[in-house]
mmCIF file of C-alpha atoms and ligand atoms in Angstrom:
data_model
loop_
_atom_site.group_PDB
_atom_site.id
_atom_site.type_symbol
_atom_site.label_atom_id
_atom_site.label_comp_id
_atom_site.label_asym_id
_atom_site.label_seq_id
_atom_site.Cartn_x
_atom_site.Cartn_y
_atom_site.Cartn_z
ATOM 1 C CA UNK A 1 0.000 0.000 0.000
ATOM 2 C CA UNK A 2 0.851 3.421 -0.707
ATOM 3 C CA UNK A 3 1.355 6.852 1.217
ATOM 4 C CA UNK A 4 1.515 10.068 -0.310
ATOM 5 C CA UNK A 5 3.319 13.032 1.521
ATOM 6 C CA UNK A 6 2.754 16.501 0.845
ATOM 7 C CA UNK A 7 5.827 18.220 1.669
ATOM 8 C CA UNK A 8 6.425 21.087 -1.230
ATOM 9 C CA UNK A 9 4.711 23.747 0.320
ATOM 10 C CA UNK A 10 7.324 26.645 1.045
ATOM 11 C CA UNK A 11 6.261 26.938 4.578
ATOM 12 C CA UNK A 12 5.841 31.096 4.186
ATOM 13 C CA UNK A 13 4.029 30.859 7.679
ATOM 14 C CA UNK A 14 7.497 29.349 9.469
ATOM 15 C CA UNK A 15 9.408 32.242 7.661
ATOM 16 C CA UNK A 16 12.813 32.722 8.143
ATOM 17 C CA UNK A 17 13.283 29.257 8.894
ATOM 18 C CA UNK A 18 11.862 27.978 5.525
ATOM 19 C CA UNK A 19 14.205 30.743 3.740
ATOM 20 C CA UNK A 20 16.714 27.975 4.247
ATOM 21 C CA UNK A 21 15.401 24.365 4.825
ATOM 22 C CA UNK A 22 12.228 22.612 3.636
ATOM 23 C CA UNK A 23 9.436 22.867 5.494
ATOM 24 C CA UNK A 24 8.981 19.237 6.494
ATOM 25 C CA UNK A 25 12.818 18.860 7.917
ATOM 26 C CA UNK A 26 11.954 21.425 10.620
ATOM 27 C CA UNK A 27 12.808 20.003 13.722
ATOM 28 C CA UNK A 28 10.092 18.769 16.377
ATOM 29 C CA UNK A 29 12.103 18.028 19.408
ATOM 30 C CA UNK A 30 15.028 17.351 17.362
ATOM 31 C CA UNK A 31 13.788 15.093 15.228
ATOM 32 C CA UNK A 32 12.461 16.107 11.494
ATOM 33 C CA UNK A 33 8.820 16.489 10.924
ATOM 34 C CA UNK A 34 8.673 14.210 8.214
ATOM 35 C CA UNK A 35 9.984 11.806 10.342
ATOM 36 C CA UNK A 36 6.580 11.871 12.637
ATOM 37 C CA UNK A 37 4.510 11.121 9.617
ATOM 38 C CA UNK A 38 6.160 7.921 8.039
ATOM 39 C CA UNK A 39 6.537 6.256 11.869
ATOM 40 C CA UNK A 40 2.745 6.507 11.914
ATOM 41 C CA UNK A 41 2.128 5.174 9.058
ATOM 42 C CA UNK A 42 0.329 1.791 9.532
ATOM 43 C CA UNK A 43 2.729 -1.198 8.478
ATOM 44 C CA UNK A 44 0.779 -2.532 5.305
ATOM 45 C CA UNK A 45 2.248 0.477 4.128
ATOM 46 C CA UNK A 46 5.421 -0.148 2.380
ATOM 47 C CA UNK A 47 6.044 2.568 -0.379
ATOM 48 C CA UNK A 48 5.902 6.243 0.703
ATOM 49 C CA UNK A 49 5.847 8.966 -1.943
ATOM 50 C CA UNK A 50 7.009 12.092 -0.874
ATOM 51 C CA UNK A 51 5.344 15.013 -3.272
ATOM 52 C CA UNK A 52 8.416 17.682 -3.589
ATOM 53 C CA UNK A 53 9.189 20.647 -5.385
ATOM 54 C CA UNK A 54 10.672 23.077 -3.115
ATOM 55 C CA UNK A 55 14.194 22.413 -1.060
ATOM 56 C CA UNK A 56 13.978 18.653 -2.467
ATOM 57 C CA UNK A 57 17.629 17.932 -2.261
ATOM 58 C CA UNK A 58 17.750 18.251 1.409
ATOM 59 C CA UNK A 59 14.749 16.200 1.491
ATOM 60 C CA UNK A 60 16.622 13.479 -0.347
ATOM 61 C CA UNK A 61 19.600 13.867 1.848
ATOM 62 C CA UNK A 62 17.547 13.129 4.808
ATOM 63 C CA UNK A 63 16.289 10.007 3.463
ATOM 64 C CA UNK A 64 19.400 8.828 1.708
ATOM 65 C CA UNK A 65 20.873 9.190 5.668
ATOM 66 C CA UNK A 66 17.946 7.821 7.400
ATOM 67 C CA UNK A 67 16.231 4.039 6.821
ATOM 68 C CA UNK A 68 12.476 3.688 7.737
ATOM 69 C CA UNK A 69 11.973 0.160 6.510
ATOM 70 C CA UNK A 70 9.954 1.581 3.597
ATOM 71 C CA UNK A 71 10.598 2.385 -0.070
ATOM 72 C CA UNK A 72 10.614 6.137 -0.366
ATOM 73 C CA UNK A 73 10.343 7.802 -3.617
ATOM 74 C CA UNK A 74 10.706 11.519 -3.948
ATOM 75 C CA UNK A 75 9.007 13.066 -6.260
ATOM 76 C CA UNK A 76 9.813 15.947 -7.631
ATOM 77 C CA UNK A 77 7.289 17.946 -9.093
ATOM 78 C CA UNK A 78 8.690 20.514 -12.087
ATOM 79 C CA UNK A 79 6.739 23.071 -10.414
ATOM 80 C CA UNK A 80 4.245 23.528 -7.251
ATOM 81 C CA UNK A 81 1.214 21.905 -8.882
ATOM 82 C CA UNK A 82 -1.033 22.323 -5.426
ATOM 83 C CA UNK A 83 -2.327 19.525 -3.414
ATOM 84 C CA UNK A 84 -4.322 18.449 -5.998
ATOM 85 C CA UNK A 85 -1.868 18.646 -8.693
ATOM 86 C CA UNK A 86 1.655 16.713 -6.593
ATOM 87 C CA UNK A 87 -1.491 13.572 -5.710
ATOM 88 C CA UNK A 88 -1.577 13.712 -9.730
ATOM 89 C CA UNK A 89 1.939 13.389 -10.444
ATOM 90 C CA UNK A 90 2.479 10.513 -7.911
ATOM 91 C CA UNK A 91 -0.322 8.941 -9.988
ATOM 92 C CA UNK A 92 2.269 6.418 -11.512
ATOM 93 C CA UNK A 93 3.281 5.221 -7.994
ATOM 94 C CA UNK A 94 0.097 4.326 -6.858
ATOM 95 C CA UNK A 95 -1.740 0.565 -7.258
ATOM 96 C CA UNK A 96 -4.508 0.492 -5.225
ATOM 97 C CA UNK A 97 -6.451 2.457 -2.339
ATOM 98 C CA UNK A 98 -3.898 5.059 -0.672
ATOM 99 C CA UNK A 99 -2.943 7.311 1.859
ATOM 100 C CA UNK A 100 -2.587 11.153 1.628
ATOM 101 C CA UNK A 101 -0.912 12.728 4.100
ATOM 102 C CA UNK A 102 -0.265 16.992 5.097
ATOM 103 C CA UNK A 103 3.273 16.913 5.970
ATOM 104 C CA UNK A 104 2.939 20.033 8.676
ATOM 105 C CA UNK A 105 0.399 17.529 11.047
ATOM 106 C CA UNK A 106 1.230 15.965 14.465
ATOM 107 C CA UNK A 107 -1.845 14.027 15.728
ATOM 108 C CA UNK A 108 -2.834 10.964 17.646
ATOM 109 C CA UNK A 109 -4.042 9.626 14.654
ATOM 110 C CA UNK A 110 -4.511 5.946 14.337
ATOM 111 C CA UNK A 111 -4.342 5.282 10.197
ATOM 112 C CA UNK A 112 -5.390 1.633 11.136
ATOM 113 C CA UNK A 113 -8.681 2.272 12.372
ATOM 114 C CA UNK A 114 -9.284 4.530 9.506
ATOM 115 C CA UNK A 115 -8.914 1.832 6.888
ATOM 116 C CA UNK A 116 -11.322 0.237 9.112
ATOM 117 C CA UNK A 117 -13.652 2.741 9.255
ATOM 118 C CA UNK A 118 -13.786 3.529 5.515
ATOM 119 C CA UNK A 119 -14.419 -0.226 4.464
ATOM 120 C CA UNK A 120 -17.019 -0.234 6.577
ATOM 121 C CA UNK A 121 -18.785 2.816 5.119
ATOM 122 C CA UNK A 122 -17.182 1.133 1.444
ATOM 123 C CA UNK A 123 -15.906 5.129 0.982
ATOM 124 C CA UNK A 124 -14.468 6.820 -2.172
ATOM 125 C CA UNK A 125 -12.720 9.143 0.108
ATOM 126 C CA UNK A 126 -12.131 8.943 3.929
ATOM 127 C CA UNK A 127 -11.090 12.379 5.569
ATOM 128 C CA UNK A 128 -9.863 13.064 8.816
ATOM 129 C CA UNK A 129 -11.696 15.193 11.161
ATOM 130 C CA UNK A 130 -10.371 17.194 14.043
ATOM 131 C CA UNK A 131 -12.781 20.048 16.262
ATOM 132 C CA UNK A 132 -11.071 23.290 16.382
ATOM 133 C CA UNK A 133 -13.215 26.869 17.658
ATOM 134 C CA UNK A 134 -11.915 28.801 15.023
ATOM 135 C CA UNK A 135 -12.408 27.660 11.475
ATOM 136 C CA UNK A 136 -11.311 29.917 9.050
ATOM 137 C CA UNK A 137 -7.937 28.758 8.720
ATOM 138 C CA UNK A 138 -8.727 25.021 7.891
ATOM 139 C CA UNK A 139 -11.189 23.120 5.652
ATOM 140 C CA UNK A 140 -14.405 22.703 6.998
ATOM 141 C CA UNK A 141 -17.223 19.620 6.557
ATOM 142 C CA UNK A 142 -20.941 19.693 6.393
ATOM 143 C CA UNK A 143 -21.391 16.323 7.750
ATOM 144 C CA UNK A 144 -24.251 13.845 8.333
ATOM 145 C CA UNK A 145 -24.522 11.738 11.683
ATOM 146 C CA UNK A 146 -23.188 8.682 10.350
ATOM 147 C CA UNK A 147 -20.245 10.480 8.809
ATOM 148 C CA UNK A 148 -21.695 11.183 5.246
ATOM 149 C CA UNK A 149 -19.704 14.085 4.456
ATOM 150 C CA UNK A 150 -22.047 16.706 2.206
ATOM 151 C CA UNK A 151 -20.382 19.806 1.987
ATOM 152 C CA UNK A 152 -16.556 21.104 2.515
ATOM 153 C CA UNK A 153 -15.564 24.493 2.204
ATOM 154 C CA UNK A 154 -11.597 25.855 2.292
ATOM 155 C CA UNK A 155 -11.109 28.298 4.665
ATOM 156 C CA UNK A 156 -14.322 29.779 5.112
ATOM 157 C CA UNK A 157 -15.377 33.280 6.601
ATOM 158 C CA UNK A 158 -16.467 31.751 10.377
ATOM 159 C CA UNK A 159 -19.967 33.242 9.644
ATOM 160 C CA UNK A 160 -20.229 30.715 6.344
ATOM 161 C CA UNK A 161 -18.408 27.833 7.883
ATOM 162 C CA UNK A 162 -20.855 24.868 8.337
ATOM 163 C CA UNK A 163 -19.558 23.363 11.396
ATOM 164 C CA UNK A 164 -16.589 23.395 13.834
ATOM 165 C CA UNK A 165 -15.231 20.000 12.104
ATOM 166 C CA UNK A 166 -12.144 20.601 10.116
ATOM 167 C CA UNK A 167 -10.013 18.804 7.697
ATOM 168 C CA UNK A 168 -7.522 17.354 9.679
ATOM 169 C CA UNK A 169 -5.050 16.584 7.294
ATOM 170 C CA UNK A 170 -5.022 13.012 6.151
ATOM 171 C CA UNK A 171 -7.167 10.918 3.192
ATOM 172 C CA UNK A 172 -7.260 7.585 2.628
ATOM 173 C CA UNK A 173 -8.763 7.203 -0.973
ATOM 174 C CA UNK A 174 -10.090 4.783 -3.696
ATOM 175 C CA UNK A 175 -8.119 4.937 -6.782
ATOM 176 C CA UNK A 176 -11.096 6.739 -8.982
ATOM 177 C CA UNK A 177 -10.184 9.564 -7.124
ATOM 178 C CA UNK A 178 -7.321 10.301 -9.378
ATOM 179 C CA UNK A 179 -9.566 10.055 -12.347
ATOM 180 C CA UNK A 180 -11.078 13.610 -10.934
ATOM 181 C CA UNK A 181 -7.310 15.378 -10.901
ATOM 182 C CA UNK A 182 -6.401 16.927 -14.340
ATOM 183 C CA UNK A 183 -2.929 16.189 -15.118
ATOM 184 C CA UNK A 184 -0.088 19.003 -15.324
ATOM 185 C CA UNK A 185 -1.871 22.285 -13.579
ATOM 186 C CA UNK A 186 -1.798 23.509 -10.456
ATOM 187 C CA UNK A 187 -4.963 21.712 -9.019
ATOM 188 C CA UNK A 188 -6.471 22.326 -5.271
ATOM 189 C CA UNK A 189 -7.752 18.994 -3.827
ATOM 190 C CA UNK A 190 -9.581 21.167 -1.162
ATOM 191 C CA UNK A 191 -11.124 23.580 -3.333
ATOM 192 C CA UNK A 192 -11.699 21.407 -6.628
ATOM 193 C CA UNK A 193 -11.532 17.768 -5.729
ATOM 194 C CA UNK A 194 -13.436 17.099 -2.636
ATOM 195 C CA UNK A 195 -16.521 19.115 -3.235
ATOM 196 C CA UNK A 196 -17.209 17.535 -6.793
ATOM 197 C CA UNK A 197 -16.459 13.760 -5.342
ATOM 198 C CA UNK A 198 -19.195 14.756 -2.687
ATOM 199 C CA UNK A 199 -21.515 16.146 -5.682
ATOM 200 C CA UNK A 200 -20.702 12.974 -7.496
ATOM 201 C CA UNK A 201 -20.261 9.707 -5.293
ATOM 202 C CA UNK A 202 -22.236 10.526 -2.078
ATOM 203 C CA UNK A 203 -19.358 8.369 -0.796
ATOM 204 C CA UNK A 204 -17.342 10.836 1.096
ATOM 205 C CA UNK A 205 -16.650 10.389 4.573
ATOM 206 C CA UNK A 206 -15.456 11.743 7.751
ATOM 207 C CA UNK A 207 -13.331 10.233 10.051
ATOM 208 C CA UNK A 208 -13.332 11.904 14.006
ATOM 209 C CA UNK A 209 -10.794 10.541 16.053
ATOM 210 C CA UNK A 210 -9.863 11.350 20.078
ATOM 211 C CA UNK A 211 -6.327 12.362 21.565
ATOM 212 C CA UNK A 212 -4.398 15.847 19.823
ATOM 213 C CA UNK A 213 -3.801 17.073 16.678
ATOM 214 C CA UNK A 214 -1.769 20.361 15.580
ATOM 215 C CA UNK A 215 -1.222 21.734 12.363
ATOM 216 C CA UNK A 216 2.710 22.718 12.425
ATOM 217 C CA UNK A 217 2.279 25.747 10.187
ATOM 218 C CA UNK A 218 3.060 28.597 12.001
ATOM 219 C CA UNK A 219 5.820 29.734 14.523
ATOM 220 C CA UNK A 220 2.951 29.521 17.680
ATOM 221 C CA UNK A 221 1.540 26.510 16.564
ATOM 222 C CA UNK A 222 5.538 25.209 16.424
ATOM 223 C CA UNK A 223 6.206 25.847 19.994
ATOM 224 C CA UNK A 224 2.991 24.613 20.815
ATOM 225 C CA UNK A 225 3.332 21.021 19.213
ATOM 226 C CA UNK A 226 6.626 21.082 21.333
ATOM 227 C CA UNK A 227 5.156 21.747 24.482
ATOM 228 C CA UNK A 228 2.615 19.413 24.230
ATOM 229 C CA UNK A 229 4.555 16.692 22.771
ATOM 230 C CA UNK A 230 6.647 17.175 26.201
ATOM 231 C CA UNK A 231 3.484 17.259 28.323
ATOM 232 C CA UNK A 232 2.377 13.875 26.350
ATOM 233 C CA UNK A 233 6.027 12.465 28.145
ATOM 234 C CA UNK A 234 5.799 14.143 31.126
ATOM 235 C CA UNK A 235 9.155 16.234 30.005
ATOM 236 C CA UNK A 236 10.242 19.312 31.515
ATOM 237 C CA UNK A 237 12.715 19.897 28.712
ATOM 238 C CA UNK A 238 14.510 17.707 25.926
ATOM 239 C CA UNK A 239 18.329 18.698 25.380
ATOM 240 C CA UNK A 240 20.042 17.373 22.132
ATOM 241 C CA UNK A 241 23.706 16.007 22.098
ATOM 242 C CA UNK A 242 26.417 17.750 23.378
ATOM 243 C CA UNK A 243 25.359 20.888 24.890
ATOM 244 C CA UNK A 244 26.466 22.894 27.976
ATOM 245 C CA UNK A 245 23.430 24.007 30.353
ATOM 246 C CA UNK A 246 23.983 26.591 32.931
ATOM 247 C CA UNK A 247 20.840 28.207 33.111
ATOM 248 C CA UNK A 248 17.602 26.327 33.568
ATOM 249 C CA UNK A 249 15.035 24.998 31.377
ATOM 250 C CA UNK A 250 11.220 25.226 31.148
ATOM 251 C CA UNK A 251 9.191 23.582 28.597
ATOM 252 C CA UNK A 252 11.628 24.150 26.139
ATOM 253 C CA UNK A 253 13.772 21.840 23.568
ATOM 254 C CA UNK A 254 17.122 22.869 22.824
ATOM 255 C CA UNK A 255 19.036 20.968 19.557
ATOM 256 C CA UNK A 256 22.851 19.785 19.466
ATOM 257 C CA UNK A 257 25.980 21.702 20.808
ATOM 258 C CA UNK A 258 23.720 24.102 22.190
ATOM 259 C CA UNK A 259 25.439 26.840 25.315
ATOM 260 C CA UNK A 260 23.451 27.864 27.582
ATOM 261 C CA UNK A 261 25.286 30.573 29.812
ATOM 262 C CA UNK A 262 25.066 31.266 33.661
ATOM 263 C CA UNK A 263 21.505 32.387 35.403
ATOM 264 C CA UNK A 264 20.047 31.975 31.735
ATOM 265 C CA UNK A 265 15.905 31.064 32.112
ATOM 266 C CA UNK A 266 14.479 29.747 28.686
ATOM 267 C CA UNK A 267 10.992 29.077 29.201
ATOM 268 C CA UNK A 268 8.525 27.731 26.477
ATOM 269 C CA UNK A 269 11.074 27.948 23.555
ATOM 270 C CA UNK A 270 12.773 26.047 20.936
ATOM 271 C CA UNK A 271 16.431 26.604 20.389
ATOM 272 C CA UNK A 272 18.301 25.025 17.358
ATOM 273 C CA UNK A 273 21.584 23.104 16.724
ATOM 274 C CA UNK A 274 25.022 25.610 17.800
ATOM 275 C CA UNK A 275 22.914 28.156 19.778
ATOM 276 C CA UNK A 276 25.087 30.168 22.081
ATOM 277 C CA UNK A 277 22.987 31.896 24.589
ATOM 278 C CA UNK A 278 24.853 34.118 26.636
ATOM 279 C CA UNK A 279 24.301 34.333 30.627
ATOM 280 C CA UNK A 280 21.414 36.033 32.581
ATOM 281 C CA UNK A 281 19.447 35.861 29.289
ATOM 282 C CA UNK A 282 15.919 35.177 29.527
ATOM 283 C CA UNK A 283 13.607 33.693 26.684
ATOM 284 C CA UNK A 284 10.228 33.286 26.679
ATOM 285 C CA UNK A 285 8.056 31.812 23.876
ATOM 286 C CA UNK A 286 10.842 32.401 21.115
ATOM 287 C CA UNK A 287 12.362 30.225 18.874
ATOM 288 C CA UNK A 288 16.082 30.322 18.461
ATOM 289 C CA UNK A 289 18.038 29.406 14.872
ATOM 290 C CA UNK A 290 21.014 27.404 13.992
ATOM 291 C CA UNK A 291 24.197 28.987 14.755
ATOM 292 C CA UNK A 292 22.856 32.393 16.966
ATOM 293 C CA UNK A 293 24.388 34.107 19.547
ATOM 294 C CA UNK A 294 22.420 36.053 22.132
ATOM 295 C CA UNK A 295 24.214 38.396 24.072
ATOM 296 C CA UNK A 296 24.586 38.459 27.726
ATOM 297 C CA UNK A 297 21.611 40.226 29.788
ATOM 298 C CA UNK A 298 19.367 40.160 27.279
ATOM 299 C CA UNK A 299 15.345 39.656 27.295
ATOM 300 C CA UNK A 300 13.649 38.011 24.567
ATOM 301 C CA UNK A 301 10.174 37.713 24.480
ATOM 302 C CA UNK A 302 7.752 36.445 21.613
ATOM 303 C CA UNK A 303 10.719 36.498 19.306
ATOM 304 C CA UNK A 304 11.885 34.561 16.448
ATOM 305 C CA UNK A 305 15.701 34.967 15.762
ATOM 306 C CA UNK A 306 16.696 33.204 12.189
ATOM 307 C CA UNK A 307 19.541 31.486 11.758
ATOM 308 C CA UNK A 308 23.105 32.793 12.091
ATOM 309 C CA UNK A 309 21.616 35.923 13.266
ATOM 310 C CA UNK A 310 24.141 37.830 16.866
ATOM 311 C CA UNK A 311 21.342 39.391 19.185
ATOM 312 C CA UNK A 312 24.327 41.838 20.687
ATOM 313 C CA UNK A 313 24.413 42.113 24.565
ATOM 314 C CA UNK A 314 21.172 43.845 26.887
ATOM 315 C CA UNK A 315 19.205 43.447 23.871
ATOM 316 C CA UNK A 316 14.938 43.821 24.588
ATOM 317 C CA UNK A 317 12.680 42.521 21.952
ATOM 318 C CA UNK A 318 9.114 41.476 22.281
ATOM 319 C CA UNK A 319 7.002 40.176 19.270
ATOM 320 C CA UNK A 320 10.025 40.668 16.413
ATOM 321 C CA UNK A 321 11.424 38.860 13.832
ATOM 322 C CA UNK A 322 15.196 39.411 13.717
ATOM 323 C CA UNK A 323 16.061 38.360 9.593
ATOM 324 C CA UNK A 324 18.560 40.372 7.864
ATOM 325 C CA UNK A 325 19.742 38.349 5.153
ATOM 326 C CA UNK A 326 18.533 38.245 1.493
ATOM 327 C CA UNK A 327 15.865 36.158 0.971
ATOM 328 C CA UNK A 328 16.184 32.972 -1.527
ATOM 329 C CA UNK A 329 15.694 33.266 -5.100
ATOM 330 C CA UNK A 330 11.699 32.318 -6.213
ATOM 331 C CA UNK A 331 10.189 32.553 -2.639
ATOM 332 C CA UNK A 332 7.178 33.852 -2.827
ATOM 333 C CA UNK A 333 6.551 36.912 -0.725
ATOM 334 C CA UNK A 334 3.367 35.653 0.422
ATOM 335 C CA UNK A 335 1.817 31.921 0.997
ATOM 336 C CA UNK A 336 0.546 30.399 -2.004
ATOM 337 C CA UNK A 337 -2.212 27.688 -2.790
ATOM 338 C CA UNK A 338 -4.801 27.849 -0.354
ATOM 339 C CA UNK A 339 -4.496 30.737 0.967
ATOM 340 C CA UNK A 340 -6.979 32.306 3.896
ATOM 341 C CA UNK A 341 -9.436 34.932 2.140
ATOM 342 C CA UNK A 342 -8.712 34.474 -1.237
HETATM 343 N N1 GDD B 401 3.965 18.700 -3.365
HETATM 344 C C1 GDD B 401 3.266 19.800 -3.029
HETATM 345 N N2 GDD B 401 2.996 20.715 -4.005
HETATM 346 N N3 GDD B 401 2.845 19.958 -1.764
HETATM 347 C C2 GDD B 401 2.137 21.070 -1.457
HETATM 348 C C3 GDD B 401 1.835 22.064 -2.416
HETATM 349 C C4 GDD B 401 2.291 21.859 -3.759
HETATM 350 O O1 GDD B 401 2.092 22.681 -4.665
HETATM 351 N N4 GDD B 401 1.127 23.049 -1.803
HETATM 352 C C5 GDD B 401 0.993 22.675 -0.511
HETATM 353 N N5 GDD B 401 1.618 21.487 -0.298
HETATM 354 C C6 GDD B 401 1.671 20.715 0.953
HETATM 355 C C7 GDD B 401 2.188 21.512 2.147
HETATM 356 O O2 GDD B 401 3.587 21.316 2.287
HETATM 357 C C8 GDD B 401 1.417 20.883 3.304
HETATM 358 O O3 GDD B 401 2.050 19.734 3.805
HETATM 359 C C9 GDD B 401 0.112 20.432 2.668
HETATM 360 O O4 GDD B 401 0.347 20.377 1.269
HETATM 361 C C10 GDD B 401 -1.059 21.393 2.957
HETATM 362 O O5 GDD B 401 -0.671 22.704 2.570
HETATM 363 P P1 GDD B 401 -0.687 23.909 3.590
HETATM 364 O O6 GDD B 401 -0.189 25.100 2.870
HETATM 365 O O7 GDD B 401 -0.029 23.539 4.869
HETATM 366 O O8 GDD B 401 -2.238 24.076 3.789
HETATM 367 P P2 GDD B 401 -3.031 24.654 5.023
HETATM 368 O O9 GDD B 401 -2.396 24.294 6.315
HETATM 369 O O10 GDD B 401 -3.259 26.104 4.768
HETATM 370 O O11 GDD B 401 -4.435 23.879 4.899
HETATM 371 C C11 GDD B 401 -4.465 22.466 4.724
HETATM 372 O O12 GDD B 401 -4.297 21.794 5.963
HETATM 373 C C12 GDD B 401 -5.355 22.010 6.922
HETATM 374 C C13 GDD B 401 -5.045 21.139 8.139
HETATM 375 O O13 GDD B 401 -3.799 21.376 8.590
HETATM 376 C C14 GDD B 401 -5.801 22.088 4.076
HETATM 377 O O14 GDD B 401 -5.716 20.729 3.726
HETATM 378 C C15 GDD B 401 -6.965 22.331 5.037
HETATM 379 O O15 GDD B 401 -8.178 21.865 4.461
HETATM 380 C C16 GDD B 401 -6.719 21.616 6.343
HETATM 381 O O16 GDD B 401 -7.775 21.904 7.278
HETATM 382 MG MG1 MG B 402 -0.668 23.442 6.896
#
């Protein structure tokens, strides 16, 4: 069996730290995000195809260096071809009812039961379904008690949205379902697929399922899925290899050869690989890049510092981004594909 990943979004919402590294190698305490979504893959599945465009190469480092006892094939689209669009282009991959997976979700999940679950219902498309108050950012279901999915809408204005039950990220789907993707354009599966299955089969259904869920696509929601992740294993803190900690540690995840100097507090944050944080620093709710160096006695609050970035001593910042290097060829200055309002 078959798993598509989506990973060639460009991540605009985790700017700076998609100027520089795919979205889906981000770390969650340490470990890649992509690496989350194969291990919960259910075992009948044996090929995964990664759906690329975007930083690919480091994506295919990562899995040249790393074994998950599956085939992986990246695939590289030519161009960003939308949800829709990279399911298309894995098209030759696929030989039989398959997975589709959002490569920015970390979620309790069981993929198992939801094979189950859409046999029983003998489903053209499965979706998973996850509560949330506010809607507007997500795709939302009109659904039927027994989890006949009749209506989904992308990112609707709250007013219009037709219940509190959003998309949650992963399909499993019947192999007609290709037949409704036109090849070689840039095709939504959320806007354009979905509603004219529903309109079509009737056999659409949502899948609810207990436990946590997070869409990783934006700096809060990345020190969130950190902090819970911790909670989940009753951690205070998770410290990568080789680091020097002199300060103390609150709900925070700090990556490889990381300093941390004298009377330093670092409370709800995320602090990458070769951090130097000076002493009596204090960060709260900030997340740190590769290489910085944050100068003695300073107070960071709310703060994203990019990579390679020196925060010089007594520095005060609340709710910044500190990014002063040129931004890489073709990003787009603003997200693309689904976009909220549009
Ligand atoms: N290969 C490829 N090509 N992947 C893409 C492309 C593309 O052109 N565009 C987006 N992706 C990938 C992203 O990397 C991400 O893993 C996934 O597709 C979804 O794109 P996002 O940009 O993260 O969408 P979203 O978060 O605004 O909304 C989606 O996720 C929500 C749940 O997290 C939608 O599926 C919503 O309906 C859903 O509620
Ligand atoms: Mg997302």
């Amino acid at each position: 069996m078959e798993a598509i990943i989506l990973a060639g979004g460009f991540g605009t919402r985790l700017r700076p730290f998609t100027y520089t590294r795919a979205k889906s190698l981000l770390p969650i305490l340490n470990k890649p995000m992509v690496s989350y979504l194969i291990t919960m893959l259910p075992k009948k599945v044996d090929k995964v195809i990664l759906a690329v465009n975007y930083r690919r190469d480091q994506i295919e480092d990562y899995f040249e260096n790393n074994d998950f006892g599956k085939e992986i094939i990246v695939n590289d689209e030519p161009k960003p071809l939308g949800t829709g669009g990279a399911v298309k282009f894995a098209e030759k991959h696929i030989t039989g009812s398959f997975f589709v997976l959002n490569s920015d979700i970390i979620c309790s999940l069981n993929l198992d039961d939801m094979i189950e679950f859409h046999e029983k219902k003998n489903a053209i498309s499965t979706i998973s379904l996850w509560p949330v108050e506010n809607v507007s950012e997500f795709g939302v279901v009109d659904m039927k008690r027994d989890g006949n999915v009749v209506g989904f809408v992308e990112k609707p204005k709250s007013e219009d949205a037709p219940s509190d039950l959003i998309n949650a990220g992963a399909y499993f789907l019947e192999l007609k379902v290709l037949d409704y993707i036109v090849t070689g354009r840039l095709v939504s599966m959320e806007k354009e697929i979905f509603p004219r299955i529903i309109a079509d089969t009737g056999k659409f259904f949502g899948f609810e399922f207990k436990g946590y869920w997070i869409d990783v696509g934006r700096i809060q929601s990345y020190i969130a899925v950190h902090k819970l992740l911790m909670k989940n294993q009753n951690l205070d803190y998770v410290q990568g290899n080789n680091c020097e900690n002199n300060g103390k540690l609150t709900n925070s995840c700090i990556g490889d050869n990381v300093f941390i100097g004298n009377n330093s507090d670092v409370e709800s944050s995320v602090v990458f690989d070769s951090a130097q944080i000076g002493k009596s620093v204090a960060l709260n709710n900030c997340v740190i890049g590769e290489n910085c160096k944050i100068g003695n006695h300073s107070n960071l609050k709310n703060t994203v510092v990019g990579d390679n970035e020196p925060i010089i001593e007594k520095t005060v910042l609340d709710n910044i981004i500190v990014w002063d290097q040129p931004v890489p060829k073709g990003y787009p200055k603003k997200q693309i594909g689904n976009v909220i309002g549009e």
